């Protein structure tokens, strides 16, 4: 069974593209899940130079979103968005698998 694809919104793709161009790097956003955070797991975002062989890759407007297989099990079907609000600007993950979240939206539980 293949995992549900991840979606990178145009807003998030635009922001990744902007950050990558400022750092002279390819527009590839790596999303990983790590243990920790207030709800058990937390999201980690980073720019990648290239996808790894086993990564799941999705693309929006020329920007790639890459996720390792272990993280993908926890976030399959998620949408990655970039949200600007009074509290600041941040990448946000809408994870349909998350049973619990925290107020800051940076961690989740299953």
mmCIF file of N, CA and C in Angstrom:
data_model
loop_
_atom_site.group_PDB
_atom_site.id
_atom_site.type_symbol
_atom_site.label_atom_id
_atom_site.label_comp_id
_atom_site.label_asym_id
_atom_site.label_seq_id
_atom_site.Cartn_x
_atom_site.Cartn_y
_atom_site.Cartn_z
ATOM 1 N N UNK A 1 0.841 -1.190 0.000
ATOM 2 C CA UNK A 1 0.000 0.000 0.000
ATOM 3 C C UNK A 1 0.885 1.251 0.000
ATOM 4 N N UNK A 2 0.624 2.148 -0.900
ATOM 5 C CA UNK A 2 1.404 3.377 -0.909
ATOM 6 C C UNK A 2 0.727 4.409 -0.014
ATOM 7 N N UNK A 3 1.545 5.187 0.630
ATOM 8 C CA UNK A 3 1.026 6.210 1.543
ATOM 9 C C UNK A 3 0.345 7.314 0.739
ATOM 10 N N UNK A 4 -0.608 7.965 1.373
ATOM 11 C CA UNK A 4 -1.292 9.091 0.734
ATOM 12 C C UNK A 4 -0.264 10.186 0.451
ATOM 13 N N UNK A 5 -0.370 10.856 -0.680
ATOM 14 C CA UNK A 5 0.618 11.875 -1.018
ATOM 15 C C UNK A 5 0.542 13.092 -0.092
ATOM 16 N N UNK A 6 1.665 13.752 0.020
ATOM 17 C CA UNK A 6 1.718 14.996 0.782
ATOM 18 C C UNK A 6 1.457 16.137 -0.179
ATOM 19 N N UNK A 7 0.870 17.194 0.328
ATOM 20 C CA UNK A 7 0.552 18.351 -0.506
ATOM 21 C C UNK A 7 1.295 19.570 0.030
ATOM 22 N N UNK A 8 1.978 20.251 -0.853
ATOM 23 C CA UNK A 8 2.633 21.512 -0.530
ATOM 24 C C UNK A 8 1.785 22.601 -1.173
ATOM 25 N N UNK A 9 1.223 23.497 -0.367
ATOM 26 C CA UNK A 9 0.356 24.536 -0.931
ATOM 27 C C UNK A 9 1.190 25.531 -1.741
ATOM 28 N N UNK A 10 0.566 26.234 -2.685
ATOM 29 C CA UNK A 10 1.290 27.264 -3.446
ATOM 30 C C UNK A 10 1.934 28.315 -2.541
ATOM 31 N N UNK A 11 1.261 28.666 -1.444
ATOM 32 C CA UNK A 11 1.802 29.642 -0.496
ATOM 33 C C UNK A 11 3.106 29.130 0.127
ATOM 34 N N UNK A 12 3.111 27.842 0.519
ATOM 35 C CA UNK A 12 4.318 27.245 1.103
ATOM 36 C C UNK A 12 5.413 27.118 0.048
ATOM 37 N N UNK A 13 5.036 26.731 -1.171
ATOM 38 C CA UNK A 13 6.016 26.587 -2.253
ATOM 39 C C UNK A 13 6.700 27.920 -2.540
ATOM 40 N N UNK A 14 5.915 28.985 -2.551
ATOM 41 C CA UNK A 14 6.462 30.320 -2.807
ATOM 42 C C UNK A 14 7.475 30.708 -1.728
ATOM 43 N N UNK A 15 7.147 30.405 -0.472
ATOM 44 C CA UNK A 15 8.036 30.747 0.638
ATOM 45 C C UNK A 15 9.326 29.924 0.583
ATOM 46 N N UNK A 16 9.215 28.618 0.280
ATOM 47 C CA UNK A 16 10.405 27.766 0.158
ATOM 48 C C UNK A 16 11.301 28.295 -0.958
ATOM 49 N N UNK A 17 10.681 28.659 -2.069
ATOM 50 C CA UNK A 17 11.423 29.192 -3.209
ATOM 51 C C UNK A 17 12.190 30.456 -2.826
ATOM 52 N N UNK A 18 11.532 31.335 -2.076
ATOM 53 C CA UNK A 18 12.153 32.582 -1.623
ATOM 54 C C UNK A 18 13.344 32.305 -0.697
ATOM 55 N N UNK A 19 13.149 31.442 0.284
ATOM 56 C CA UNK A 19 14.214 31.108 1.233
ATOM 57 C C UNK A 19 15.382 30.439 0.501
ATOM 58 N N UNK A 20 15.068 29.496 -0.387
ATOM 59 C CA UNK A 20 16.104 28.775 -1.125
ATOM 60 C C UNK A 20 16.922 29.715 -2.000
ATOM 61 N N UNK A 21 16.246 30.664 -2.663
ATOM 62 C CA UNK A 21 16.981 31.583 -3.539
ATOM 63 C C UNK A 21 17.888 32.507 -2.732
ATOM 64 N N UNK A 22 17.440 32.911 -1.533
ATOM 65 C CA UNK A 22 18.286 33.743 -0.671
ATOM 66 C C UNK A 22 19.538 32.993 -0.218
ATOM 67 N N UNK A 23 19.418 31.673 -0.075
ATOM 68 C CA UNK A 23 20.542 30.856 0.384
ATOM 69 C C UNK A 23 21.272 30.186 -0.780
ATOM 70 N N UNK A 24 20.874 30.517 -2.022
ATOM 71 C CA UNK A 24 21.454 29.908 -3.224
ATOM 72 C C UNK A 24 21.428 28.383 -3.152
ATOM 73 N N UNK A 25 20.278 27.846 -2.793
ATOM 74 C CA UNK A 25 20.119 26.394 -2.694
ATOM 75 C C UNK A 25 18.918 25.975 -3.521
ATOM 76 N N UNK A 26 18.826 24.676 -3.848
ATOM 77 C CA UNK A 26 17.651 24.213 -4.593
ATOM 78 C C UNK A 26 16.380 24.361 -3.751
ATOM 79 N N UNK A 27 15.251 24.526 -4.411
ATOM 80 C CA UNK A 27 13.973 24.697 -3.703
ATOM 81 C C UNK A 27 13.414 23.331 -3.323
ATOM 82 N N UNK A 28 14.044 22.730 -2.304
ATOM 83 C CA UNK A 28 13.619 21.416 -1.810
ATOM 84 C C UNK A 28 13.439 21.519 -0.302
ATOM 85 N N UNK A 29 12.203 21.330 0.150
ATOM 86 C CA UNK A 29 11.903 21.390 1.579
ATOM 87 C C UNK A 29 11.837 19.976 2.137
ATOM 88 N N UNK A 30 12.646 19.706 3.157
ATOM 89 C CA UNK A 30 12.589 18.407 3.832
ATOM 90 C C UNK A 30 11.732 18.544 5.086
ATOM 91 N N UNK A 31 10.737 17.675 5.187
ATOM 92 C CA UNK A 31 9.888 17.617 6.372
ATOM 93 C C UNK A 31 10.173 16.294 7.067
ATOM 94 N N UNK A 32 10.518 16.366 8.350
ATOM 95 C CA UNK A 32 10.775 15.158 9.128
ATOM 96 C C UNK A 32 9.959 15.221 10.403
ATOM 97 N N UNK A 33 9.747 14.064 10.998
ATOM 98 C CA UNK A 33 9.051 13.979 12.273
ATOM 99 C C UNK A 33 10.042 13.439 13.296
ATOM 100 N N UNK A 34 10.130 14.112 14.431
ATOM 101 C CA UNK A 34 11.025 13.694 15.498
ATOM 102 C C UNK A 34 10.227 13.483 16.769
ATOM 103 N N UNK A 35 10.738 12.639 17.654
ATOM 104 C CA UNK A 35 10.115 12.474 18.959
ATOM 105 C C UNK A 35 10.314 13.742 19.760
ATOM 106 N N UNK A 36 9.344 14.101 20.585
ATOM 107 C CA UNK A 36 9.470 15.310 21.397
ATOM 108 C C UNK A 36 8.283 16.225 21.215
ATOM 109 N N UNK A 37 8.425 17.439 21.657
ATOM 110 C CA UNK A 37 7.325 18.387 21.562
ATOM 111 C C UNK A 37 6.317 18.116 22.660
ATOM 112 N N UNK A 38 5.341 18.979 22.790
ATOM 113 C CA UNK A 38 4.387 18.839 23.903
ATOM 114 C C UNK A 38 3.363 17.742 23.677
ATOM 115 N N UNK A 39 3.253 17.189 22.461
ATOM 116 C CA UNK A 39 2.256 16.150 22.211
ATOM 117 C C UNK A 39 2.848 14.813 21.764
ATOM 118 N N UNK A 40 4.171 14.650 21.832
ATOM 119 C CA UNK A 40 4.775 13.364 21.496
ATOM 120 C C UNK A 40 5.660 13.376 20.269
ATOM 121 N N UNK A 41 5.237 14.078 19.220
ATOM 122 C CA UNK A 41 6.040 14.197 18.007
ATOM 123 C C UNK A 41 6.102 15.662 17.613
ATOM 124 N N UNK A 42 7.169 16.033 16.912
ATOM 125 C CA UNK A 42 7.232 17.401 16.412
ATOM 126 C C UNK A 42 7.749 17.401 14.981
ATOM 127 N N UNK A 43 7.341 18.423 14.241
ATOM 128 C CA UNK A 43 7.744 18.572 12.846
ATOM 129 C C UNK A 43 9.066 19.319 12.776
ATOM 130 N N UNK A 44 9.908 18.905 11.820
ATOM 131 C CA UNK A 44 11.179 19.599 11.608
ATOM 132 C C UNK A 44 11.283 19.922 10.124
ATOM 133 N N UNK A 45 11.514 21.181 9.819
ATOM 134 C CA UNK A 45 11.651 21.637 8.436
ATOM 135 C C UNK A 45 13.099 22.031 8.165
ATOM 136 N N UNK A 46 13.573 21.720 6.967
ATOM 137 C CA UNK A 46 14.935 22.079 6.587
ATOM 138 C C UNK A 46 15.006 22.120 5.061
ATOM 139 N N UNK A 47 15.948 22.862 4.533
ATOM 140 C CA UNK A 47 16.181 22.808 3.095
ATOM 141 C C UNK A 47 17.079 21.612 2.809
ATOM 142 N N UNK A 48 16.832 20.931 1.700
ATOM 143 C CA UNK A 48 17.660 19.792 1.298
ATOM 144 C C UNK A 48 18.343 20.129 -0.023
ATOM 145 N N UNK A 49 19.519 19.560 -0.234
ATOM 146 C CA UNK A 49 20.215 19.776 -1.503
ATOM 147 C C UNK A 49 19.685 18.841 -2.582
ATOM 148 N N UNK A 50 19.202 17.677 -2.152
ATOM 149 C CA UNK A 50 18.629 16.708 -3.090
ATOM 150 C C UNK A 50 17.810 15.693 -2.298
ATOM 151 N N UNK A 51 16.816 15.084 -2.931
ATOM 152 C CA UNK A 51 16.070 14.027 -2.242
ATOM 153 C C UNK A 51 16.958 12.793 -2.074
ATOM 154 N N UNK A 52 16.762 12.048 -0.994
ATOM 155 C CA UNK A 52 17.434 10.762 -0.831
ATOM 156 C C UNK A 52 16.664 9.723 -1.638
ATOM 157 N N UNK A 53 17.316 8.604 -1.941
ATOM 158 C CA UNK A 53 16.722 7.573 -2.800
ATOM 159 C C UNK A 53 15.381 7.063 -2.281
ATOM 160 N N UNK A 54 15.250 6.937 -0.957
ATOM 161 C CA UNK A 54 14.020 6.368 -0.402
ATOM 162 C C UNK A 54 12.963 7.416 -0.050
ATOM 163 N N UNK A 55 13.263 8.677 -0.260
ATOM 164 C CA UNK A 55 12.320 9.743 0.069
ATOM 165 C C UNK A 55 11.055 9.703 -0.789
ATOM 166 N N UNK A 56 9.959 10.143 -0.184
ATOM 167 C CA UNK A 56 8.745 10.421 -0.928
ATOM 168 C C UNK A 56 8.883 11.866 -1.403
ATOM 169 N N UNK A 57 8.599 12.115 -2.675
ATOM 170 C CA UNK A 57 8.760 13.461 -3.229
ATOM 171 C C UNK A 57 7.446 13.916 -3.848
ATOM 172 N N UNK A 58 6.998 15.120 -3.487
ATOM 173 C CA UNK A 58 5.860 15.735 -4.165
ATOM 174 C C UNK A 58 6.311 17.122 -4.610
ATOM 175 N N UNK A 59 5.643 17.662 -5.596
ATOM 176 C CA UNK A 59 6.102 18.930 -6.167
ATOM 177 C C UNK A 59 4.938 19.882 -6.395
ATOM 178 N N UNK A 60 5.160 21.156 -6.094
ATOM 179 C CA UNK A 60 4.190 22.219 -6.343
ATOM 180 C C UNK A 60 4.939 23.420 -6.899
ATOM 181 N N UNK A 61 4.534 23.898 -8.047
ATOM 182 C CA UNK A 61 5.140 25.091 -8.665
ATOM 183 C C UNK A 61 6.666 25.010 -8.719
ATOM 184 N N UNK A 62 7.194 23.827 -9.012
ATOM 185 C CA UNK A 62 8.638 23.669 -9.152
ATOM 186 C C UNK A 62 9.385 23.477 -7.837
ATOM 187 N N UNK A 63 8.670 23.475 -6.718
ATOM 188 C CA UNK A 63 9.294 23.282 -5.405
ATOM 189 C C UNK A 63 8.983 21.862 -4.940
ATOM 190 N N UNK A 64 10.035 21.163 -4.498
ATOM 191 C CA UNK A 64 9.854 19.782 -4.042
ATOM 192 C C UNK A 64 9.698 19.727 -2.526
ATOM 193 N N UNK A 65 8.825 18.819 -2.073
ATOM 194 C CA UNK A 65 8.665 18.496 -0.658
ATOM 195 C C UNK A 65 9.118 17.053 -0.511
ATOM 196 N N UNK A 66 10.153 16.814 0.300
ATOM 197 C CA UNK A 66 10.681 15.464 0.466
ATOM 198 C C UNK A 66 10.510 15.006 1.913
ATOM 199 N N UNK A 67 10.164 13.726 2.064
ATOM 200 C CA UNK A 67 9.922 13.149 3.393
ATOM 201 C C UNK A 67 10.512 11.749 3.428
ATOM 202 N N UNK A 68 11.218 11.425 4.518
ATOM 203 C CA UNK A 68 11.784 10.083 4.662
ATOM 204 C C UNK A 68 10.667 9.080 4.975
ATOM 205 N N UNK A 69 10.905 7.772 4.721
ATOM 206 C CA UNK A 69 9.851 6.763 4.886
ATOM 207 C C UNK A 69 9.291 6.659 6.310
ATOM 208 N N UNK A 70 10.126 6.791 7.323
ATOM 209 C CA UNK A 70 9.654 6.682 8.710
ATOM 210 C C UNK A 70 8.720 7.839 9.045
ATOM 211 N N UNK A 71 9.115 9.058 8.680
ATOM 212 C CA UNK A 71 8.266 10.229 8.922
ATOM 213 C C UNK A 71 6.970 10.130 8.122
ATOM 214 N N UNK A 72 7.074 9.616 6.898
ATOM 215 C CA UNK A 72 5.910 9.546 6.014
ATOM 216 C C UNK A 72 4.784 8.723 6.633
ATOM 217 N N UNK A 73 5.143 7.647 7.366
ATOM 218 C CA UNK A 73 4.123 6.828 8.023
ATOM 219 C C UNK A 73 3.269 7.664 8.973
ATOM 220 N N UNK A 74 3.866 8.676 9.596
ATOM 221 C CA UNK A 74 3.179 9.489 10.595
ATOM 222 C C UNK A 74 2.430 10.687 10.011
ATOM 223 N N UNK A 75 2.790 11.062 8.770
ATOM 224 C CA UNK A 75 2.202 12.284 8.205
ATOM 225 C C UNK A 75 1.595 12.095 6.818
ATOM 226 N N UNK A 76 1.417 10.855 6.401
ATOM 227 C CA UNK A 76 0.834 10.597 5.077
ATOM 228 C C UNK A 76 -0.500 11.330 4.939
ATOM 229 N N UNK A 77 -0.716 11.948 3.793
ATOM 230 C CA UNK A 77 -1.966 12.659 3.539
ATOM 231 C C UNK A 77 -1.997 14.080 4.074
ATOM 232 N N UNK A 78 -0.872 14.534 4.637
ATOM 233 C CA UNK A 78 -0.831 15.882 5.228
ATOM 234 C C UNK A 78 -0.668 16.964 4.167
ATOM 235 N N UNK A 79 -1.081 18.163 4.548
ATOM 236 C CA UNK A 79 -0.876 19.344 3.718
ATOM 237 C C UNK A 79 0.072 20.282 4.447
ATOM 238 N N UNK A 80 1.103 20.740 3.742
ATOM 239 C CA UNK A 80 2.046 21.701 4.321
ATOM 240 C C UNK A 80 1.705 23.073 3.762
ATOM 241 N N UNK A 81 1.424 24.009 4.662
ATOM 242 C CA UNK A 81 1.034 25.357 4.266
ATOM 243 C C UNK A 81 1.988 26.357 4.909
ATOM 244 N N UNK A 82 1.989 27.573 4.396
ATOM 245 C CA UNK A 82 2.743 28.660 5.022
ATOM 246 C C UNK A 82 1.722 29.697 5.442
ATOM 247 N N UNK A 83 1.701 29.991 6.739
ATOM 248 C CA UNK A 83 0.674 30.865 7.294
ATOM 249 C C UNK A 83 1.312 32.082 7.947
ATOM 250 N N UNK A 84 0.789 33.242 7.622
ATOM 251 C CA UNK A 84 1.244 34.473 8.276
ATOM 252 C C UNK A 84 0.099 34.992 9.135
ATOM 253 N N UNK A 85 0.406 35.269 10.405
ATOM 254 C CA UNK A 85 -0.620 35.766 11.320
ATOM 255 C C UNK A 85 0.022 36.753 12.284
ATOM 256 N N UNK A 86 -0.765 37.260 13.218
ATOM 257 C CA UNK A 86 -0.227 38.185 14.218
ATOM 258 C C UNK A 86 0.864 37.525 15.055
ATOM 259 N N UNK A 87 0.757 36.216 15.230
ATOM 260 C CA UNK A 87 1.743 35.485 16.023
ATOM 261 C C UNK A 87 3.035 35.221 15.278
ATOM 262 N N UNK A 88 3.099 35.580 14.016
ATOM 263 C CA UNK A 88 4.305 35.358 13.223
ATOM 264 C C UNK A 88 3.978 34.549 11.980
ATOM 265 N N UNK A 89 5.011 34.204 11.253
ATOM 266 C CA UNK A 89 4.848 33.433 10.029
ATOM 267 C C UNK A 89 5.526 32.082 10.219
ATOM 268 N N UNK A 90 4.869 31.023 9.747
ATOM 269 C CA UNK A 90 5.438 29.693 9.945
ATOM 270 C C UNK A 90 4.847 28.688 8.968
ATOM 271 N N UNK A 91 5.601 27.617 8.745
ATOM 272 C CA UNK A 91 5.060 26.492 8.003
ATOM 273 C C UNK A 91 4.143 25.736 8.952
ATOM 274 N N UNK A 92 3.014 25.275 8.433
ATOM 275 C CA UNK A 92 2.030 24.575 9.258
ATOM 276 C C UNK A 92 1.657 23.274 8.569
ATOM 277 N N UNK A 93 1.569 22.207 9.341
ATOM 278 C CA UNK A 93 1.209 20.904 8.792
ATOM 279 C C UNK A 93 -0.214 20.558 9.220
ATOM 280 N N UNK A 94 -1.080 20.329 8.228
ATOM 281 C CA UNK A 94 -2.441 19.847 8.511
ATOM 282 C C UNK A 94 -2.359 18.337 8.374
ATOM 283 N N UNK A 95 -2.301 17.648 9.513
ATOM 284 C CA UNK A 95 -2.094 16.204 9.521
ATOM 285 C C UNK A 95 -3.393 15.473 9.872
ATOM 286 N N UNK A 96 -3.989 14.752 8.904
ATOM 287 C CA UNK A 96 -5.247 14.055 9.183
ATOM 288 C C UNK A 96 -5.080 12.901 10.174
ATOM 289 N N UNK A 97 -3.841 12.450 10.390
ATOM 290 C CA UNK A 97 -3.595 11.325 11.306
ATOM 291 C C UNK A 97 -3.430 11.774 12.755
ATOM 292 N N UNK A 98 -3.194 13.060 12.967
ATOM 293 C CA UNK A 98 -2.928 13.543 14.321
ATOM 294 C C UNK A 98 -4.200 13.490 15.161
ATOM 295 N N UNK A 99 -4.151 12.743 16.249
ATOM 296 C CA UNK A 99 -5.306 12.626 17.135
ATOM 297 C C UNK A 99 -5.325 13.770 18.124
ATOM 298 N N UNK A 100 -4.138 14.273 18.437
ATOM 299 C CA UNK A 100 -4.025 15.377 19.388
ATOM 300 C C UNK A 100 -2.974 16.336 18.897
ATOM 301 N N UNK A 101 -3.155 17.594 19.191
ATOM 302 C CA UNK A 101 -2.162 18.595 18.810
ATOM 303 C C UNK A 101 -1.926 19.505 19.985
ATOM 304 N N UNK A 102 -1.033 20.448 19.788
ATOM 305 C CA UNK A 102 -0.795 21.418 20.861
ATOM 306 C C UNK A 102 -1.213 22.786 20.336
ATOM 307 N N UNK A 103 -1.283 23.747 21.207
ATOM 308 C CA UNK A 103 -1.722 25.077 20.821
ATOM 309 C C UNK A 103 -0.829 25.740 19.798
ATOM 310 N N UNK A 104 0.466 25.427 19.828
ATOM 311 C CA UNK A 104 1.388 26.087 18.896
ATOM 312 C C UNK A 104 1.389 25.422 17.524
ATOM 313 N N UNK A 105 0.822 24.221 17.427
ATOM 314 C CA UNK A 105 0.749 23.538 16.129
ATOM 315 C C UNK A 105 2.061 22.924 15.704
ATOM 316 N N UNK A 106 3.087 22.933 16.569
ATOM 317 C CA UNK A 106 4.398 22.410 16.200
ATOM 318 C C UNK A 106 4.568 20.942 16.552
ATOM 319 N N UNK A 107 3.643 20.393 17.346
ATOM 320 C CA UNK A 107 3.769 18.981 17.694
ATOM 321 C C UNK A 107 2.403 18.307 17.658
ATOM 322 N N UNK A 108 2.423 16.970 17.671
ATOM 323 C CA UNK A 108 1.170 16.226 17.560
ATOM 324 C C UNK A 108 1.303 14.864 18.191
ATOM 325 N N UNK A 109 0.181 14.215 18.434
ATOM 326 C CA UNK A 109 0.144 12.845 18.947
ATOM 327 C C UNK A 109 -0.757 12.015 18.074
ATOM 328 N N UNK A 110 -0.509 10.698 18.083
ATOM 329 C CA UNK A 110 -1.302 9.782 17.238
ATOM 330 C C UNK A 110 -1.975 8.755 18.144
#
